[in-house]
CSV table of N, CA and C in Angstrom, one decimal:
chain,number,residue,atom,x,y,z
A,1340,ASN,N,2.3,12.4,5.2
A,1340,ASN,CA,2.7,11.3,4.2
A,1340,ASN,C,4.2,11.1,4.4
A,1341,GLU,N,4.5,9.8,4.3
A,1341,GLU,CA,5.9,9.4,4.3
A,1341,GLU,C,6.3,8.9,2.9
A,1342,LYS,N,7.6,9.0,2.5
A,1342,LYS,CA,8.1,8.4,1.3
A,1342,LYS,C,9.2,7.5,1.7
A,1343,TRP,N,9.1,6.3,1.1
A,1343,TRP,CA,10.1,5.2,1.4
A,1343,TRP,C,10.7,4.7,0.1
A,1344,LYS,N,11.9,4.0,0.2
A,1344,LYS,CA,12.4,3.2,-0.8
A,1344,LYS,C,12.5,1.8,-0.3
A,1345,VAL,N,12.0,0.8,-1.1
A,1345,VAL,CA,11.9,-0.5,-0.6
A,1345,VAL,C,12.5,-1.5,-1.7
A,1346,ALA,N,13.2,-2.5,-1.2
A,1346,ALA,CA,13.8,-3.5,-2.1
A,1346,ALA,C,14.0,-4.8,-1.4
A,1347,PRO,N,14.1,-5.9,-2.1
A,1347,PRO,CA,14.5,-7.2,-1.4
A,1347,PRO,C,15.9,-7.1,-0.8
A,1348,CYS,N,16.1,-7.9,0.1
A,1348,CYS,CA,17.4,-7.8,0.9
A,1348,CYS,C,18.6,-7.8,0.0
A,1349,ALA,N,18.7,-8.6,-1.1
A,1349,ALA,CA,19.9,-8.7,-1.9
A,1349,ALA,C,20.0,-7.6,-2.9
A,1350,THR,N,19.0,-6.7,-3.0
A,1350,THR,CA,19.0,-5.7,-4.0
A,1350,THR,C,19.7,-4.4,-3.4
A,1351,PRO,N,20.6,-3.8,-4.2
A,1351,PRO,CA,21.3,-2.6,-3.8
A,1351,PRO,C,20.2,-1.5,-3.6
A,1352,PRO,N,20.4,-0.7,-2.5
A,1352,PRO,CA,19.4,0.4,-2.2
A,1352,PRO,C,19.1,1.3,-3.4
A,1353,ILE,N,20.1,1.5,-4.3
A,1353,ILE,CA,20.0,2.4,-5.4
A,1353,ILE,C,18.9,1.9,-6.4
A,1354,LEU,N,18.6,0.5,-6.3
A,1354,LEU,CA,17.5,0.0,-7.2
A,1354,LEU,C,16.2,-0.2,-6.5
A,1355,ALA,N,16.1,0.4,-5.3
A,1355,ALA,CA,14.8,0.3,-4.5
A,1355,ALA,C,13.8,1.1,-5.2
A,1356,GLY,N,12.5,0.7,-5.0
A,1356,GLY,CA,11.4,1.4,-5.6
A,1356,GLY,C,10.7,2.3,-4.6
A,1357,PRO,N,10.1,3.4,-5.1
A,1357,PRO,CA,9.4,4.4,-4.2
A,1357,PRO,C,8.1,3.8,-3.7
A,1358,TYR,N,7.9,4.0,-2.4
A,1358,TYR,CA,6.6,3.7,-1.8
A,1358,TYR,C,6.2,4.9,-0.9
A,1359,TRP,N,4.9,5.3,-1.1
A,1359,TRP,CA,4.4,6.4,-0.4
A,1359,TRP,C,3.3,6.0,0.6
A,1360,VAL,N,3.4,6.4,1.8
A,1360,VAL,CA,2.4,6.1,2.8
A,1360,VAL,C,1.3,7.2,2.6
A,1361,ILE,N,0.2,6.8,2.0
A,1361,ILE,CA,-0.9,7.8,1.7
A,1361,ILE,C,-1.7,8.1,2.9
A,1362,ASP,N,-2.0,7.0,3.7
A,1362,ASP,CA,-2.7,7.1,4.9
A,1362,ASP,C,-2.3,6.0,5.9
A,1363,TYR,N,-2.4,6.3,7.2
A,1363,TYR,CA,-1.9,5.3,8.2
A,1363,TYR,C,-2.7,5.6,9.5
A,1364,SER,N,-3.0,4.5,10.2
A,1364,SER,CA,-3.6,4.6,11.5
A,1364,SER,C,-3.1,3.5,12.4
A,1365,GLU,N,-2.3,3.9,13.4
A,1365,GLU,CA,-1.8,2.9,14.4
A,1365,GLU,C,-3.0,2.3,15.2
A,1366,LYS,N,-3.9,3.2,15.5
A,1366,LYS,CA,-5.1,2.8,16.3
A,1366,LYS,C,-5.9,1.7,15.5
A,1367,ASP,N,-6.2,2.0,14.3
A,1367,ASP,CA,-7.1,1.0,13.5
A,1367,ASP,C,-6.2,-0.1,12.9
A,1368,GLY,N,-4.9,0.1,12.8
A,1368,GLY,CA,-4.0,-1.0,12.3
A,1368,GLY,C,-4.0,-1.2,10.8
A,1369,TYR,N,-3.9,0.0,10.1
A,1369,TYR,CA,-3.8,-0.1,8.6
A,1369,TYR,C,-2.8,0.9,8.0
A,1370,ALA,N,-2.4,0.6,6.8
A,1370,ALA,CA,-1.6,1.6,6.0
A,1370,ALA,C,-2.1,1.5,4.6
A,1371,LEU,N,-2.2,2.7,3.9
A,1371,LEU,CA,-2.6,2.8,2.5
A,1371,LEU,C,-1.3,3.2,1.8
A,1372,ILE,N,-0.8,2.3,1.0
A,1372,ILE,CA,0.6,2.5,0.4
A,1372,ILE,C,0.4,2.6,-1.1
A,1373,SER,N,1.1,3.6,-1.7
A,1373,SER,CA,1.2,3.8,-3.2
A,1373,SER,C,2.6,3.5,-3.6
A,1374,GLY,N,2.8,2.8,-4.7
A,1374,GLY,CA,4.1,2.6,-5.3
A,1374,GLY,C,4.6,3.8,-6.0
A,1375,GLY,N,4.9,4.8,-5.3
A,1375,GLY,CA,5.3,6.1,-5.9
A,1375,GLY,C,4.2,7.0,-6.1
A,1376,PRO,N,4.4,8.1,-6.8
A,1376,PRO,CA,3.3,9.1,-7.0
A,1376,PRO,C,2.3,8.7,-8.0
A,1377,PRO,N,1.0,8.8,-7.6
A,1377,PRO,CA,-0.1,8.4,-8.5
A,1377,PRO,C,-0.3,9.5,-9.5
A,1378,THR,N,0.4,9.5,-10.7
A,1378,THR,CA,0.4,10.5,-11.7
A,1378,THR,C,-0.4,10.2,-12.9
A,1379,VAL,N,-0.8,8.9,-13.1
A,1379,VAL,CA,-1.5,8.5,-14.3
A,1379,VAL,C,-3.0,8.8,-14.0
A,1380,VAL,N,-3.7,9.6,-14.9
A,1380,VAL,CA,-5.1,9.9,-14.7
A,1380,VAL,C,-5.9,8.7,-15.4
A,1381,ALA,N,-6.8,8.2,-14.6
A,1381,ALA,CA,-7.6,7.1,-15.1
A,1381,ALA,C,-9.1,7.4,-14.9
A,1382,GLU,N,-10.0,6.6,-15.4
A,1382,GLU,CA,-11.4,6.9,-15.2
A,1382,GLU,C,-11.8,6.9,-13.7
A,1383,GLY,N,-11.2,6.0,-12.9
A,1383,GLY,CA,-11.6,5.9,-11.5
A,1383,GLY,C,-10.8,6.8,-10.6
A,1384,GLY,N,-9.9,7.6,-11.1
A,1384,GLY,CA,-9.0,8.5,-10.3
A,1384,GLY,C,-7.6,8.3,-10.8
A,1385,CYS,N,-6.7,8.8,-10.0
A,1385,CYS,CA,-5.2,8.7,-10.3
A,1385,CYS,C,-4.7,7.4,-9.9
A,1386,ARG,N,-3.6,6.9,-10.6
A,1386,ARG,CA,-2.9,5.7,-10.3
A,1386,ARG,C,-1.5,5.8,-10.6
A,1387,THR,N,-0.7,4.9,-10.2
A,1387,THR,CA,0.7,4.8,-10.5
A,1387,THR,C,0.9,4.2,-11.9
A,1388,GLY,N,2.2,4.0,-12.3
A,1388,GLY,CA,2.5,3.4,-13.5
A,1388,GLY,C,2.3,1.9,-13.4
A,1389,THR,N,2.9,1.1,-14.4
A,1389,THR,CA,2.7,-0.4,-14.4
A,1389,THR,C,4.1,-1.1,-14.4
A,1390,ALA,N,5.2,-0.3,-14.2
A,1390,ALA,CA,6.5,-1.0,-14.2
A,1390,ALA,C,6.7,-1.7,-12.9
A,1391,VAL,N,7.9,-2.3,-12.7
A,1391,VAL,CA,8.3,-2.9,-11.5
A,1391,VAL,C,8.3,-1.9,-10.3
A,1392,ASN,N,9.1,-0.8,-10.5
A,1392,ASN,CA,9.1,0.2,-9.5
A,1392,ASN,C,8.2,1.3,-10.0
A,1393,GLY,N,7.7,2.1,-9.0
A,1393,GLY,CA,6.8,3.2,-9.3
A,1393,GLY,C,5.4,2.7,-9.7
A,1394,ALA,N,5.0,1.6,-9.1
A,1394,ALA,CA,3.7,1.1,-9.5
A,1394,ALA,C,3.0,0.4,-8.3
A,1395,GLY,N,1.7,0.4,-8.3
A,1395,GLY,CA,0.9,-0.4,-7.3
A,1395,GLY,C,0.2,0.5,-6.2
A,1396,LEU,N,-0.8,-0.1,-5.6
A,1396,LEU,CA,-1.6,0.4,-4.5
A,1396,LEU,C,-1.9,-0.7,-3.6
A,1397,TRP,N,-1.7,-0.5,-2.3
A,1397,TRP,CA,-1.9,-1.6,-1.3
A,1397,TRP,C,-2.6,-1.1,-0.1
A,1398,ILE,N,-3.4,-2.0,0.5
A,1398,ILE,CA,-3.9,-1.8,1.8
A,1398,ILE,C,-3.3,-2.8,2.7
A,1399,PHE,N,-2.5,-2.4,3.7
A,1399,PHE,CA,-1.8,-3.3,4.6
A,1399,PHE,C,-2.6,-3.2,5.9
A,1400,THR,N,-2.9,-4.4,6.5
A,1400,THR,CA,-3.5,-4.4,7.8
A,1400,THR,C,-2.7,-5.3,8.7
A,1401,ARG,N,-2.9,-5.2,10.0
A,1401,ARG,CA,-2.1,-5.9,11.0
A,1401,ARG,C,-2.5,-7.4,11.1
A,1402,LYS,N,-3.7,-7.7,10.8
A,1402,LYS,CA,-4.2,-9.1,10.9
A,1402,LYS,C,-4.2,-9.8,9.7
A,1403,MET,N,-3.9,-11.2,9.8
A,1403,MET,CA,-4.0,-12.0,8.6
A,1403,MET,C,-5.4,-12.3,8.2
A,1404,GLN,N,-6.3,-12.3,9.2
A,1404,GLN,CA,-7.7,-12.5,8.9
A,1404,GLN,C,-8.3,-11.2,8.4
A,1405,ARG,N,-9.0,-11.3,7.3
A,1405,ARG,CA,-9.6,-10.1,6.6
A,1405,ARG,C,-10.7,-9.4,7.5
A,1406,ASP,N,-10.5,-8.1,7.7
A,1406,ASP,CA,-11.5,-7.3,8.4
A,1406,ASP,C,-12.2,-6.5,7.3
A,1407,GLN,N,-13.3,-7.0,6.8
A,1407,GLN,CA,-13.9,-6.3,5.6
A,1407,GLN,C,-14.3,-4.9,5.9
A,1408,ALA,N,-14.8,-4.6,7.1
A,1408,ALA,CA,-15.2,-3.2,7.5
A,1408,ALA,C,-14.0,-2.3,7.4
A,1409,LEU,N,-12.8,-2.8,7.8
A,1409,LEU,CA,-11.6,-2.0,7.8
A,1409,LEU,C,-11.1,-1.8,6.3
A,1410,VAL,N,-11.2,-2.8,5.5
A,1410,VAL,CA,-10.8,-2.7,4.1
A,1410,VAL,C,-11.7,-1.8,3.4
A,1411,ASP,N,-13.0,-1.8,3.7
A,1411,ASP,CA,-13.9,-0.9,3.1
A,1411,ASP,C,-13.7,0.5,3.5
A,1412,LYS,N,-13.3,0.7,4.7
A,1412,LYS,CA,-13.0,2.1,5.2
A,1412,LYS,C,-11.8,2.6,4.5
A,1413,VAL,N,-10.7,1.8,4.4
A,1413,VAL,CA,-9.5,2.3,3.7
A,1413,VAL,C,-9.7,2.5,2.2
A,1414,ARG,N,-10.5,1.7,1.6
A,1414,ARG,CA,-10.9,1.9,0.2
A,1414,ARG,C,-11.6,3.2,0.0
A,1415,ALA,N,-12.5,3.6,0.9
A,1415,ALA,CA,-13.2,4.8,0.9
A,1415,ALA,C,-12.2,6.0,1.1
A,1416,ILE,N,-11.2,5.8,1.9
A,1416,ILE,CA,-10.2,6.9,2.1
A,1416,ILE,C,-9.4,7.1,0.8
A,1417,ALA,N,-9.1,6.0,0.2
A,1417,ALA,CA,-8.3,6.1,-1.1
A,1417,ALA,C,-9.2,6.8,-2.2
A,1418,GLU,N,-10.4,6.4,-2.3
A,1418,GLU,CA,-11.3,7.1,-3.2
A,1418,GLU,C,-11.4,8.6,-2.9
A,1419,HIS,N,-11.6,8.9,-1.6
A,1419,HIS,CA,-11.7,10.3,-1.2
A,1419,HIS,C,-10.5,11.1,-1.6
A,1420,LYS,N,-9.3,10.5,-1.6
A,1420,LYS,CA,-8.1,11.1,-1.9
A,1420,LYS,C,-7.8,11.2,-3.4
A,1421,GLY,N,-8.8,10.6,-4.2
A,1421,GLY,CA,-8.7,10.7,-5.7
A,1421,GLY,C,-8.0,9.5,-6.3
A,1422,LEU,N,-7.8,8.4,-5.6
A,1422,LEU,CA,-7.0,7.3,-6.1
A,1422,LEU,C,-8.0,6.3,-6.8
A,1423,ASP,N,-7.5,5.7,-7.9
A,1423,ASP,CA,-8.3,4.7,-8.6
A,1423,ASP,C,-8.1,3.3,-7.9
A,1424,ILE,N,-9.2,2.9,-7.2
A,1424,ILE,CA,-9.2,1.7,-6.4
A,1424,ILE,C,-9.4,0.5,-7.2
A,1425,SER,N,-9.7,0.6,-8.5
A,1425,SER,CA,-9.9,-0.5,-9.4
A,1425,SER,C,-8.6,-1.4,-9.5
A,1426,VAL,N,-7.5,-0.8,-9.2
A,1426,VAL,CA,-6.2,-1.5,-9.2
A,1426,VAL,C,-6.0,-2.4,-8.0
A,1427,LEU,N,-6.8,-2.3,-7.0
A,1427,LEU,CA,-6.7,-3.2,-5.8
A,1427,LEU,C,-7.2,-4.6,-6.1
A,1428,ASN,N,-6.4,-5.6,-5.7
A,1428,ASN,CA,-6.7,-7.0,-5.8
A,1428,ASN,C,-6.9,-7.6,-4.4
A,1429,ASP,N,-7.9,-8.5,-4.2
A,1429,ASP,CA,-8.0,-9.2,-3.0
A,1429,ASP,C,-6.9,-10.2,-2.9
A,1430,VAL,N,-6.3,-10.3,-1.7
A,1430,VAL,CA,-5.3,-11.3,-1.4
A,1430,VAL,C,-5.7,-12.1,-0.1
A,1431,ASP,N,-5.8,-13.4,-0.3
A,1431,ASP,CA,-6.1,-14.3,0.9
A,1431,ASP,C,-4.8,-14.7,1.6
A,1432,GLN,N,-4.6,-14.2,2.8
A,1432,GLN,CA,-3.4,-14.6,3.5
A,1432,GLN,C,-3.7,-15.5,4.7
A,1433,THR,N,-4.8,-16.1,4.8
A,1433,THR,CA,-5.1,-16.9,5.9
A,1433,THR,C,-4.2,-18.2,6.0
A,1434,GLU,N,-3.6,-18.6,5.0
A,1434,GLU,CA,-2.7,-19.8,5.0
A,1434,GLU,C,-1.2,-19.4,5.2
A,1435,CYS,N,-0.9,-18.1,5.4
A,1435,CYS,CA,0.4,-17.7,5.6
A,1435,CYS,C,0.9,-18.1,7.0
A,1436,SER,N,2.1,-18.6,7.1
A,1436,SER,CA,2.5,-19.1,8.4
A,1436,SER,C,3.5,-18.1,9.1
A,1437,ALA,N,4.2,-17.3,8.3
A,1437,ALA,CA,5.2,-16.4,9.0
A,1437,ALA,C,5.3,-15.1,8.1
A,1438,PRO,N,5.4,-14.0,8.8
A,1438,PRO,CA,5.6,-12.7,8.0
A,1438,PRO,C,7.0,-12.7,7.5
A,1439,VAL,N,7.2,-12.0,6.3
A,1439,VAL,CA,8.5,-11.8,5.7
A,1439,VAL,C,8.7,-10.3,5.7
A,1440,ALA,N,9.8,-9.8,6.2
A,1440,ALA,CA,10.0,-8.3,6.3
A,1440,ALA,C,11.0,-7.9,5.3
A,1441,PRO,N,10.7,-6.9,4.4
A,1441,PRO,CA,11.6,-6.4,3.5
A,1441,PRO,C,12.6,-5.4,4.1
A,1442,VAL,N,13.7,-5.1,3.5
A,1442,VAL,CA,14.6,-4.1,4.0
A,1442,VAL,C,14.0,-2.8,3.5
A,1443,VAL,N,13.9,-1.8,4.5
A,1443,VAL,CA,13.3,-0.5,4.1
A,1443,VAL,C,14.3,0.6,4.5
A,1444,VAL,N,14.5,1.5,3.5
A,1444,VAL,CA,15.4,2.6,3.7
A,1444,VAL,C,14.5,3.9,3.5
A,1445,GLN,N,14.5,4.7,4.6
A,1445,GLN,CA,13.7,5.9,4.5
A,1445,GLN,C,14.4,6.9,3.7
A,1446,VAL,N,13.6,7.6,2.8
A,1446,VAL,CA,14.2,8.7,1.9
A,1446,VAL,C,14.1,10.0,2.6
């Protein structure tokens, strides 16, 4: 597991939020990211808080076109690790024209 601090370009690094790489596969092309430590116990498992920083759960994939089998696989990994996947929302990125890269500072 890796721990990162992430913020928009104009934001001072001191205000960056924590992001944890819970699971990653270069071969399969995905990352399971938590907005900090999942310390809130919920019915479906553990989750992060709800503030701007220290909150959220994401599945990142390399392709803009959804690979449902890969999403299902990573959701199962998250559940197996005890995470509450009810916080995941579907995002349609098929109309995105260019990737935007945040500034990332490794902790």
